[in-house]
Coordinates of C-alpha atoms and ligand atoms in Angstrom, one line a residue:
M411 CA -38.3 20.7 -35.4
S412 CA -38.0 23.6 -33.0
K413 CA -38.9 21.8 -29.8
L414 CA -38.4 18.4 -28.2
R415 CA -41.1 17.4 -25.8
L416 CA -39.7 14.6 -23.8
A417 CA -41.3 12.3 -21.2
I418 CA -39.1 10.6 -18.7
V419 CA -40.5 7.7 -16.7
G420 CA -38.8 7.4 -13.3
A421 CA -37.7 10.3 -11.1
G422 CA -34.8 8.5 -9.5
P423 CA -31.1 9.6 -10.1
A424 CA -31.1 8.0 -13.6
G425 CA -34.2 10.0 -14.8
I426 CA -33.1 13.3 -13.1
Y427 CA -29.5 13.1 -14.4
A428 CA -30.9 12.4 -17.9
A429 CA -33.1 15.5 -17.7
D430 CA -30.3 17.6 -16.4
I431 CA -27.8 16.5 -19.1
L432 CA -30.4 17.1 -21.9
L433 CA -31.2 20.6 -20.6
K434 CA -27.5 21.5 -20.5
A435 CA -26.6 19.8 -23.8
E436 CA -25.5 21.8 -26.8
R437 CA -28.5 21.7 -29.2
D438 CA -30.3 23.9 -31.7
F439 CA -33.9 23.2 -30.5
D440 CA -35.9 23.9 -27.3
V441 CA -36.7 21.3 -24.8
S442 CA -39.5 20.7 -22.4
I443 CA -39.4 17.7 -20.0
D444 CA -42.2 16.0 -18.0
L445 CA -41.0 13.5 -15.4
F446 CA -43.4 10.8 -14.5
E447 CA -43.0 8.9 -11.2
S448 CA -45.1 6.1 -9.7
L449 CA -44.4 7.2 -6.2
P450 CA -45.7 10.4 -4.7
A451 CA -42.1 11.6 -4.0
P452 CA -39.0 11.8 -6.2
Y453 CA -35.5 10.4 -5.9
G454 CA -36.2 6.7 -6.3
L455 CA -33.4 4.6 -5.0
V456 CA -31.8 7.4 -3.0
R457 CA -34.9 7.8 -1.0
Y458 CA -36.0 4.1 -1.0
G459 CA -32.8 2.1 -1.5
V460 CA -29.9 3.8 0.2
A461 CA -29.7 2.7 3.9
P462 CA -31.0 5.4 6.3
D463 CA -27.7 5.3 8.2
H464 CA -25.8 6.4 5.1
P465 CA -26.3 10.1 5.2
R466 CA -23.4 10.8 2.9
I467 CA -25.0 8.8 0.0
K468 CA -28.5 10.2 0.9
G469 CA -26.8 13.6 0.4
I470 CA -27.0 12.9 -3.4
I471 CA -30.6 14.1 -2.9
N472 CA -29.2 17.7 -2.5
A473 CA -27.8 17.6 -6.0
L474 CA -30.9 16.0 -7.5
R475 CA -33.1 18.6 -5.7
D476 CA -31.0 21.5 -7.2
V477 CA -31.8 20.1 -10.7
L478 CA -35.6 19.9 -9.9
D479 CA -35.6 23.3 -8.2
R480 CA -34.3 25.1 -11.3
G481 CA -38.0 24.8 -12.3
D482 CA -37.5 23.8 -15.9
I483 CA -38.8 20.2 -15.4
R484 CA -42.4 19.3 -14.6
I485 CA -43.0 16.4 -12.2
F486 CA -46.0 14.2 -12.2
G487 CA -45.7 12.0 -9.2
N488 CA -48.1 9.2 -8.1
V489 CA -48.7 8.4 -11.8
N490 CA -48.4 4.7 -12.5
F491 CA -47.0 4.0 -16.1
G492 CA -49.1 1.4 -17.8
V493 CA -52.2 2.2 -15.6
D494 CA -52.6 5.9 -15.3
I495 CA -50.7 6.7 -18.5
T496 CA -49.7 4.4 -21.4
L497 CA -47.1 4.3 -24.1
D498 CA -49.8 5.3 -26.6
D499 CA -50.6 8.3 -24.5
L500 CA -47.0 9.3 -24.5
K501 CA -46.8 8.9 -28.3
E502 CA -49.8 11.3 -28.6
H503 CA -48.2 14.0 -26.4
Y504 CA -44.4 13.7 -26.7
N505 CA -41.6 13.3 -29.3
A506 CA -39.8 10.6 -27.3
V507 CA -39.7 8.8 -23.9
I508 CA -36.8 7.8 -21.8
F509 CA -37.4 5.0 -19.3
A510 CA -35.4 5.3 -16.1
T511 CA -37.3 2.9 -13.9
G512 CA -34.4 1.1 -12.3
G513 CA -34.5 -2.5 -10.9
Q514 CA -36.6 -3.0 -7.9
R515 CA -37.1 -6.8 -7.7
D516 CA -34.7 -9.4 -6.2
A517 CA -33.0 -11.8 -8.5
H518 CA -34.2 -15.3 -7.9
L519 CA -32.1 -17.9 -6.1
N520 CA -33.0 -21.3 -7.3
I521 CA -32.5 -23.5 -4.3
P522 CA -34.9 -25.8 -2.3
G523 CA -36.7 -23.9 0.5
I524 CA -36.3 -20.4 -1.1
D525 CA -40.1 -19.8 -0.8
A526 CA -40.3 -20.9 2.8
E527 CA -41.8 -18.7 5.5
G528 CA -38.9 -16.6 6.8
S529 CA -37.0 -16.5 3.4
Y530 CA -36.9 -12.9 2.0
G531 CA -35.5 -10.9 -0.8
A532 CA -33.2 -8.1 0.3
A533 CA -35.1 -5.6 -1.9
D534 CA -38.3 -6.1 0.2
F535 CA -36.5 -5.6 3.5
V536 CA -34.7 -2.5 2.2
S537 CA -38.1 -1.1 1.0
W538 CA -39.5 -1.8 4.5
Y539 CA -36.7 -0.1 6.5
D540 CA -36.7 2.8 4.0
G541 CA -40.4 3.4 4.5
H542 CA -41.6 2.5 0.9
P543 CA -45.4 3.0 0.8
D544 CA -46.1 -0.2 -1.2
V545 CA -44.7 -2.8 1.3
P546 CA -46.4 -4.0 4.5
R547 CA -45.7 -1.8 7.5
S548 CA -44.6 -4.6 9.8
W549 CA -41.7 -7.0 9.5
P550 CA -41.2 -10.1 11.7
L551 CA -37.9 -9.6 13.4
D552 CA -38.4 -12.6 15.6
A553 CA -35.3 -14.7 14.6
S554 CA -32.2 -14.9 16.8
S555 CA -30.0 -16.1 13.9
V556 CA -30.3 -15.0 10.3
A557 CA -28.4 -15.7 7.1
V558 CA -27.7 -13.0 4.5
V559 CA -26.7 -14.5 1.1
G560 CA -24.4 -12.4 -1.1
N561 CA -21.2 -10.4 -0.9
G562 CA -22.3 -7.1 -2.4
N563 CA -23.0 -3.8 -0.7
V564 CA -26.7 -4.6 -0.4
A565 CA -25.8 -7.7 1.6
L566 CA -23.7 -5.5 3.9
D567 CA -26.6 -2.9 4.2
V568 CA -29.0 -5.6 5.2
A569 CA -26.6 -7.3 7.6
R570 CA -25.7 -4.0 9.2
V571 CA -29.3 -2.9 9.7
L572 CA -30.3 -6.3 11.1
A573 CA -27.3 -6.3 13.5
K574 CA -27.4 -2.7 14.6
H575 CA -29.0 -1.7 17.8
A576 CA -32.1 0.5 17.3
V577 CA -30.8 3.2 19.5
D578 CA -28.0 3.8 17.0
M579 CA -30.6 4.1 14.2
H580 CA -32.8 6.5 16.0
V581 CA -31.2 9.7 14.8
T582 CA -31.7 8.7 11.1
E583 CA -34.8 9.2 9.0
I584 CA -36.2 5.7 9.7
P585 CA -40.0 5.6 10.1
D586 CA -41.3 5.1 13.7
N587 CA -42.6 1.6 12.9
V588 CA -39.2 0.5 11.7
H589 CA -37.5 1.9 14.7
D590 CA -39.9 0.1 17.0
A591 CA -39.5 -3.2 15.2
L592 CA -35.7 -3.0 15.3
R593 CA -35.8 -2.1 19.0
D594 CA -37.8 -5.3 19.6
S595 CA -35.7 -7.5 17.4
S596 CA -34.6 -10.9 18.8
V597 CA -31.5 -11.1 16.6
T598 CA -28.1 -12.0 18.2
D599 CA -26.3 -13.5 15.2
V600 CA -26.2 -12.3 11.6
H601 CA -24.3 -14.6 9.2
V602 CA -23.2 -13.3 5.8
F603 CA -22.4 -15.9 3.1
G604 CA -20.2 -15.3 0.0
R605 CA -19.7 -18.0 -2.5
R606 CA -16.1 -16.8 -3.3
G607 CA -13.1 -15.9 -1.2
P608 CA -12.4 -12.7 0.7
T609 CA -10.3 -11.3 -2.2
A610 CA -13.2 -11.7 -4.7
V611 CA -16.0 -9.8 -3.0
K612 CA -18.3 -7.2 -4.6
F613 CA -18.6 -4.9 -1.6
T614 CA -16.3 -1.9 -1.2
P615 CA -13.8 -0.8 1.6
L616 CA -15.9 2.0 3.1
E617 CA -18.9 -0.2 3.6
L618 CA -16.8 -3.1 5.0
R619 CA -14.9 -0.9 7.4
E620 CA -18.2 0.5 8.7
L621 CA -19.3 -2.9 9.9
G622 CA -16.5 -2.9 12.4
E623 CA -17.6 0.5 13.7
V624 CA -21.1 -0.6 14.6
P625 CA -21.4 -0.2 18.4
N626 CA -22.0 -3.3 20.5
V627 CA -21.7 -5.7 17.6
D628 CA -18.7 -8.1 17.3
M629 CA -17.2 -9.0 13.9
V630 CA -16.5 -12.7 13.5
V631 CA -14.3 -14.1 10.7
Y632 CA -13.0 -17.6 10.3
D633 CA -9.3 -18.5 10.0
E634 CA -10.0 -21.3 7.4
D635 CA -11.1 -18.6 4.9
F636 CA -7.7 -16.8 4.9
D637 CA -5.4 -19.5 3.6
Y638 CA -4.8 -17.6 0.4
D639 CA -3.5 -19.3 -2.7
E640 CA -1.3 -17.5 -5.3
A641 CA -4.2 -16.0 -7.2
A642 CA -5.6 -14.5 -4.0
Q643 CA -2.3 -13.2 -3.0
A644 CA -1.9 -11.6 -6.4
A645 CA -5.3 -10.0 -6.1
V646 CA -4.3 -8.5 -2.8
K647 CA -1.0 -7.1 -4.2
G648 CA -2.5 -6.0 -7.5
N649 CA -5.7 -4.2 -6.4
K650 CA -5.7 -1.4 -3.9
Q651 CA -9.4 -1.9 -3.0
V652 CA -8.7 -5.6 -2.3
M653 CA -5.6 -4.8 -0.3
V654 CA -7.6 -2.4 1.9
M655 CA -10.4 -4.8 2.5
D656 CA -7.9 -7.6 3.2
R657 CA -6.3 -5.4 5.9
I658 CA -9.7 -4.7 7.5
L659 CA -10.6 -8.4 7.5
Q660 CA -7.2 -9.4 8.9
S661 CA -7.6 -6.9 11.7
W662 CA -10.8 -8.6 12.7
R663 CA -8.9 -12.0 12.8
Q664 CA -6.9 -10.5 15.7
R665 CA -9.9 -9.8 17.8
P666 CA -10.9 -12.1 20.6
T667 CA -14.1 -13.1 18.8
V668 CA -12.3 -14.9 16.0
N669 CA -13.7 -18.3 15.2
N670 CA -16.8 -17.5 17.2
A671 CA -15.1 -17.5 20.6
P672 CA -17.4 -15.5 22.9
G673 CA -16.9 -11.7 22.6
E674 CA -18.2 -8.9 24.7
A675 CA -21.0 -7.7 22.5
P676 CA -24.6 -9.0 22.7
R677 CA -24.7 -9.3 18.9
R678 CA -22.3 -10.8 16.4
L679 CA -21.9 -10.3 12.6
H680 CA -20.2 -13.3 11.0
L681 CA -18.6 -13.2 7.6
H682 CA -18.4 -16.7 5.9
F683 CA -16.5 -17.0 2.6
F684 CA -16.3 -20.0 0.2
A685 CA -19.9 -20.8 1.0
N686 CA -22.2 -21.5 -1.9
P687 CA -26.0 -21.7 -1.0
V688 CA -27.5 -25.1 -1.5
E689 CA -30.7 -25.3 0.4
I690 CA -32.9 -23.6 3.0
R691 CA -34.0 -26.2 5.4
T692 CA -37.4 -25.9 6.9
D693 CA -39.2 -27.2 10.0
D694 CA -42.4 -29.3 9.9
Q695 CA -44.4 -26.1 9.6
G696 CA -42.5 -24.9 6.5
R697 CA -40.6 -22.2 8.3
V698 CA -36.9 -21.5 7.8
A699 CA -34.8 -23.7 10.2
G700 CA -31.3 -23.8 8.7
F701 CA -29.1 -22.6 5.9
V702 CA -27.2 -25.3 4.0
Y703 CA -24.2 -24.4 1.9
E704 CA -21.4 -26.2 0.1
R705 CA -17.9 -25.3 1.0
T706 CA -16.1 -24.1 -2.1
A707 CA -12.4 -23.8 -2.8
S708 CA -10.2 -21.6 -5.0
D709 CA -9.8 -23.0 -8.5
G710 CA -6.3 -21.4 -8.7
A711 CA -7.4 -18.8 -11.3
G712 CA -9.5 -16.4 -9.2
G713 CA -12.7 -18.5 -9.3
V714 CA -14.0 -21.3 -7.1
V715 CA -15.1 -24.9 -7.4
G716 CA -17.4 -26.9 -5.1
T717 CA -15.7 -29.3 -2.7
G718 CA -18.8 -31.5 -2.1
E719 CA -18.6 -30.7 1.7
R720 CA -22.0 -29.6 2.9
R721 CA -22.5 -27.6 6.1
E722 CA -25.5 -26.3 7.9
I723 CA -26.0 -23.3 10.2
P724 CA -29.2 -23.1 12.2
V725 CA -31.0 -19.8 11.3
Q726 CA -34.7 -18.8 11.4
Q727 CA -34.6 -16.3 8.6
V728 CA -32.7 -16.0 5.2
Y729 CA -32.3 -12.8 3.2
R730 CA -31.0 -13.1 -0.3
A731 CA -29.0 -10.1 -1.5
I732 CA -27.7 -11.5 -4.8
G733 CA -28.6 -8.6 -7.1
Y734 CA -31.7 -6.7 -8.2
F735 CA -33.7 -7.2 -11.4
G736 CA -35.8 -4.8 -13.5
S737 CA -39.6 -5.1 -14.0
P738 CA -41.3 -5.2 -17.4
L739 CA -43.2 -2.1 -18.5
E740 CA -46.6 -2.3 -20.2
G741 CA -46.1 -2.2 -24.0
V742 CA -42.3 -1.8 -23.9
P743 CA -40.0 -4.6 -25.0
F744 CA -38.3 -6.5 -22.1
D745 CA -35.3 -8.8 -22.0
E746 CA -36.5 -11.5 -19.5
R747 CA -33.0 -12.9 -19.1
R748 CA -31.3 -9.7 -18.1
G749 CA -34.2 -7.8 -16.6
V750 CA -33.6 -4.8 -18.8
I751 CA -35.2 -3.0 -21.8
P752 CA -33.2 -4.4 -24.8
N753 CA -31.2 -1.5 -26.1
A754 CA -28.1 -0.4 -28.0
G755 CA -26.5 2.6 -26.2
G756 CA -29.9 3.5 -24.6
R757 CA -31.9 3.2 -27.9
A758 CA -34.6 0.6 -27.3
L759 CA -34.7 -2.4 -29.6
V760 CA -37.9 -4.1 -30.7
S761 CA -36.8 -7.2 -28.9
A762 CA -33.8 -8.8 -27.2
E763 CA -33.2 -10.9 -30.3
S764 CA -33.3 -8.0 -32.7
D765 CA -31.1 -5.1 -33.5
E766 CA -33.9 -3.1 -35.0
Q767 CA -34.5 0.2 -33.1
L768 CA -37.9 1.0 -31.6
A769 CA -38.3 4.7 -32.6
G770 CA -38.9 7.2 -29.9
V771 CA -38.1 4.9 -27.0
Y772 CA -34.9 5.1 -24.9
A773 CA -33.6 3.7 -21.6
T774 CA -31.1 4.9 -19.0
G775 CA -29.8 3.6 -15.6
W776 CA -30.4 0.1 -14.2
I777 CA -33.3 -0.6 -16.6
K778 CA -30.8 0.0 -19.4
R779 CA -27.6 -1.7 -18.2
G780 CA -28.7 -3.9 -15.3
P781 CA -28.4 -3.4 -11.6
V782 CA -24.7 -2.7 -11.4
G783 CA -22.6 0.3 -10.5
L784 CA -22.8 3.2 -8.1
I785 CA -25.3 6.0 -8.4
G786 CA -22.7 8.3 -10.0
H787 CA -22.2 5.8 -12.9
T788 CA -25.6 6.7 -14.0
K789 CA -24.4 10.0 -15.3
S790 CA -22.2 8.7 -18.0
D791 CA -25.0 6.3 -18.9
A792 CA -27.4 9.2 -19.3
M793 CA -24.9 11.1 -21.4
E794 CA -24.8 8.2 -23.9
T795 CA -28.6 7.9 -24.0
I796 CA -29.1 11.7 -24.5
T797 CA -26.4 11.9 -27.2
N798 CA -28.2 9.2 -29.1
L799 CA -31.6 10.8 -28.5
I800 CA -30.4 14.1 -30.0
A801 CA -28.8 12.3 -32.9
D802 CA -32.1 10.6 -33.7
R803 CA -34.2 13.7 -34.2
D804 CA -35.4 12.6 -37.6
S805 CA -37.1 9.5 -36.1
W806 CA -38.8 11.1 -33.1
W807 CA -42.5 10.7 -32.8
E808 CA -44.9 13.4 -34.1
P809 CA -47.4 14.1 -31.3
T810 CA -50.9 15.2 -32.1
A811 CA -51.5 16.8 -28.7
S812 CA -48.4 18.7 -27.7
A813 CA -49.9 21.5 -25.7
E814 CA -48.4 21.7 -22.2
E815 CA -51.8 21.6 -20.5
S816 CA -53.0 18.5 -22.2
I817 CA -51.2 16.1 -19.8
P818 CA -52.6 17.6 -16.6
A819 CA -56.0 17.6 -18.3
L820 CA -55.7 13.9 -19.2
L821 CA -54.6 12.9 -15.7
A822 CA -57.4 15.0 -14.2
E823 CA -60.0 13.4 -16.5
R824 CA -58.7 9.9 -15.4
G825 CA -59.1 10.9 -11.7
V826 CA -55.3 10.6 -11.0
R827 CA -54.3 12.5 -7.9
W828 CA -50.8 13.5 -9.1
T829 CA -48.2 15.3 -7.1
D830 CA -46.0 18.1 -8.4
L831 CA -42.8 19.9 -7.4
D832 CA -44.6 22.3 -5.0
G833 CA -46.3 19.2 -3.5
W834 CA -42.9 17.6 -3.0
H835 CA -41.6 20.8 -1.2
R836 CA -44.6 20.6 1.0
L837 CA -44.1 16.9 1.9
D838 CA -40.3 17.5 2.4
A839 CA -40.9 20.4 4.8
H840 CA -43.5 18.4 6.7
E841 CA -41.1 15.4 7.1
L842 CA -38.2 17.7 8.2
E843 CA -40.5 19.4 10.7
L844 CA -41.5 16.0 12.2
G845 CA -37.8 15.1 12.5
E846 CA -36.8 18.4 14.0
A847 CA -39.4 18.0 16.8
E848 CA -37.7 14.7 17.8
G849 CA -34.1 15.7 17.2
R850 CA -33.9 13.5 14.1
V851 CA -32.9 14.1 10.5
R852 CA -36.4 13.7 9.3
V853 CA -39.3 11.3 9.9
K854 CA -40.6 9.8 6.7
V855 CA -44.3 9.7 5.9
V856 CA -45.1 6.2 4.8
P857 CA -48.7 5.6 3.7
R858 CA -49.2 6.6 0.1
E859 CA -52.5 8.3 0.7
D860 CA -50.9 10.5 3.5
M861 CA -48.0 11.4 1.2
V862 CA -50.5 12.4 -1.5
D863 CA -52.8 14.3 0.9
I864 CA -49.9 16.3 2.3
S865 CA -48.3 17.0 -1.1
R866 CA -51.6 18.2 -2.5
D867 CA -52.5 20.1 0.7
E868 CA -55.7 18.1 0.9
R869 CA -55.4 16.9 4.4
T870 CA -58.5 16.6 6.4
A871 CA -57.9 17.7 10.0
Ligands
NAP200 P1 -23.7 -6.9 -6.5 O1 -22.7 -5.9 -6.1 O2 -23.7 -7.4 -7.9 O3 -23.4 -8.2 -5.5 C1 -24.2 -9.4 -5.7 C2 -23.6 -10.5 -4.8 O4 -24.4 -11.6 -4.9 C3 -22.2 -10.9 -5.2 O5 -21.4 -11.2 -4.1 C4 -22.5 -12.2 -6.0 O6 -21.5 -13.2 -6.0 C5 -23.7 -12.8 -5.2 N1 -24.5 -13.7 -5.9 C6 -25.1 -13.6 -7.1 N2 -25.7 -14.7 -7.5 C7 -25.5 -15.6 -6.5 C8 -25.9 -16.9 -6.2 N3 -26.7 -17.6 -7.1 N4 -25.5 -17.5 -5.1 C9 -24.7 -16.8 -4.2 N5 -24.3 -15.6 -4.3 C10 -24.7 -15.0 -5.5 O7 -25.2 -6.5 -6.2 P2 -25.8 -5.6 -5.0 O8 -25.2 -5.9 -3.7 O9 -27.3 -5.8 -5.2 O10 -25.5 -4.1 -5.4 C11 -25.9 -3.5 -6.6 C12 -25.1 -2.2 -6.8 O11 -25.5 -1.2 -5.9 C13 -23.6 -2.4 -6.7 O12 -23.0 -1.6 -7.6 C14 -23.4 -1.8 -5.3 O13 -22.1 -1.4 -5.0 C15 -24.4 -0.7 -5.2 N6 -24.7 -0.4 -3.8 C16 -23.9 0.5 -3.1 C17 -24.2 0.7 -1.8 C18 -23.3 1.6 -0.9 O14 -23.5 1.8 0.2 N7 -22.2 2.2 -1.5 C19 -25.2 0.1 -1.1 C20 -26.0 -0.8 -1.8 C21 -25.7 -1.0 -3.2 P3 -20.4 -13.3 -7.3 O15 -19.5 -12.1 -7.1 O16 -19.8 -14.6 -7.0 O17 -21.3 -13.3 -8.5

């Protein structure tokens, strides 16, 4: 075989890193890569998951853009796998496929009231404030008190965006509708609930420290959560991250707002630890009215046990940020329990119960290993998948239609309005221009049709 024609599904960091690693890998065959993306724009989670007030992380886009701008990868955006193009199509046109579709759904929280009006998944809210084209444009920010469940970085993103004053978000790339809704928000109190103690959180020091720097928002922590046992003290001494975060939290205990005594700011962000979600209480119209949790206590070994003591805080909205979950792909095996494509080192398996490899099919990123780890971790993940793909060359598919032009011809025949790299440059320039006019980083174009029209230069005046 003198050439590998590879399809990658998903143009987020996982897919782009995989393409880059393959193109740079030592190999004795040529490679051509087509990157399929369901959205009209590339960069996946960096564009539609990273919070708009995190420009440092958004900056990863620059590295991803450099890869695409080299020009040796073709992009087909606005192409929905399973609808516009199927696994059988890919088998006909390529030697192999790598799925890099991530995890976009919220994990389920199985407590009474979770489906009440006013109870949301963090992923949906994140998609809304990041201007994802497939979520409703409006978001009801009519609650004065909200609960955010979870102690990971997504919980901190959601809590920070809810608590932050719109004027401090204006400079970012948030779409206008998001800015206006945040400006009109009724929120005064954001309560974050973690089921374990302050030394067993999943969020990280930079993200925690940032909460204390949000203008006109007081941090509130509760003395009862800081009565550390030996295991917690050992965690503080033995782990630099935990030590730094403990210092940050302890500094907030010294502030006048401790234990909810009135502070100066019009908004407060409360951190509650040892609080396991039990129920979302609703009013007689089925709307969120309160968040009920069971107080937990340290089990002496780094974990927690329930104490049986129930508490309730009145809130009108609940956001669960307890982890993401992958979505099944048409015709591709799926592990329903873990929300991933069952795989061994990125080689897809015929089912979650089998160790038989499904020839030609690979996975990388969150759809391979689950929704954990920072964006950079995806590189080593891609390295493993690519190494295995190269080693498997004897079992790659043998396509019957491998001419480069056959894919655009197929999409055109099906009436798909796909977007390409030039189109992305056009949309990118348009958004930057809109931003510049307002002294902002960029202004995102949200409706899918507008994104496609601008990308394809098919705007009607
Ligand atoms: P995560 O880090 O896994 O955190 C999930 C949180 O939900 C944990 O505190 C977990 O508690 C809690 N949880 C899970 N099930 C629960 C339940 N049934 N009841 C109550 N709490 C529950 O997930 P994530 O926040 O979605 O983040 C995913 C990845 O993206 C992470 O690697 C994160 O660092 C990264 N990320 C980074 C940034 C950034 O700005 N750097 C921003 C967003 C995301 P336990 O620990 O007790 O299980």
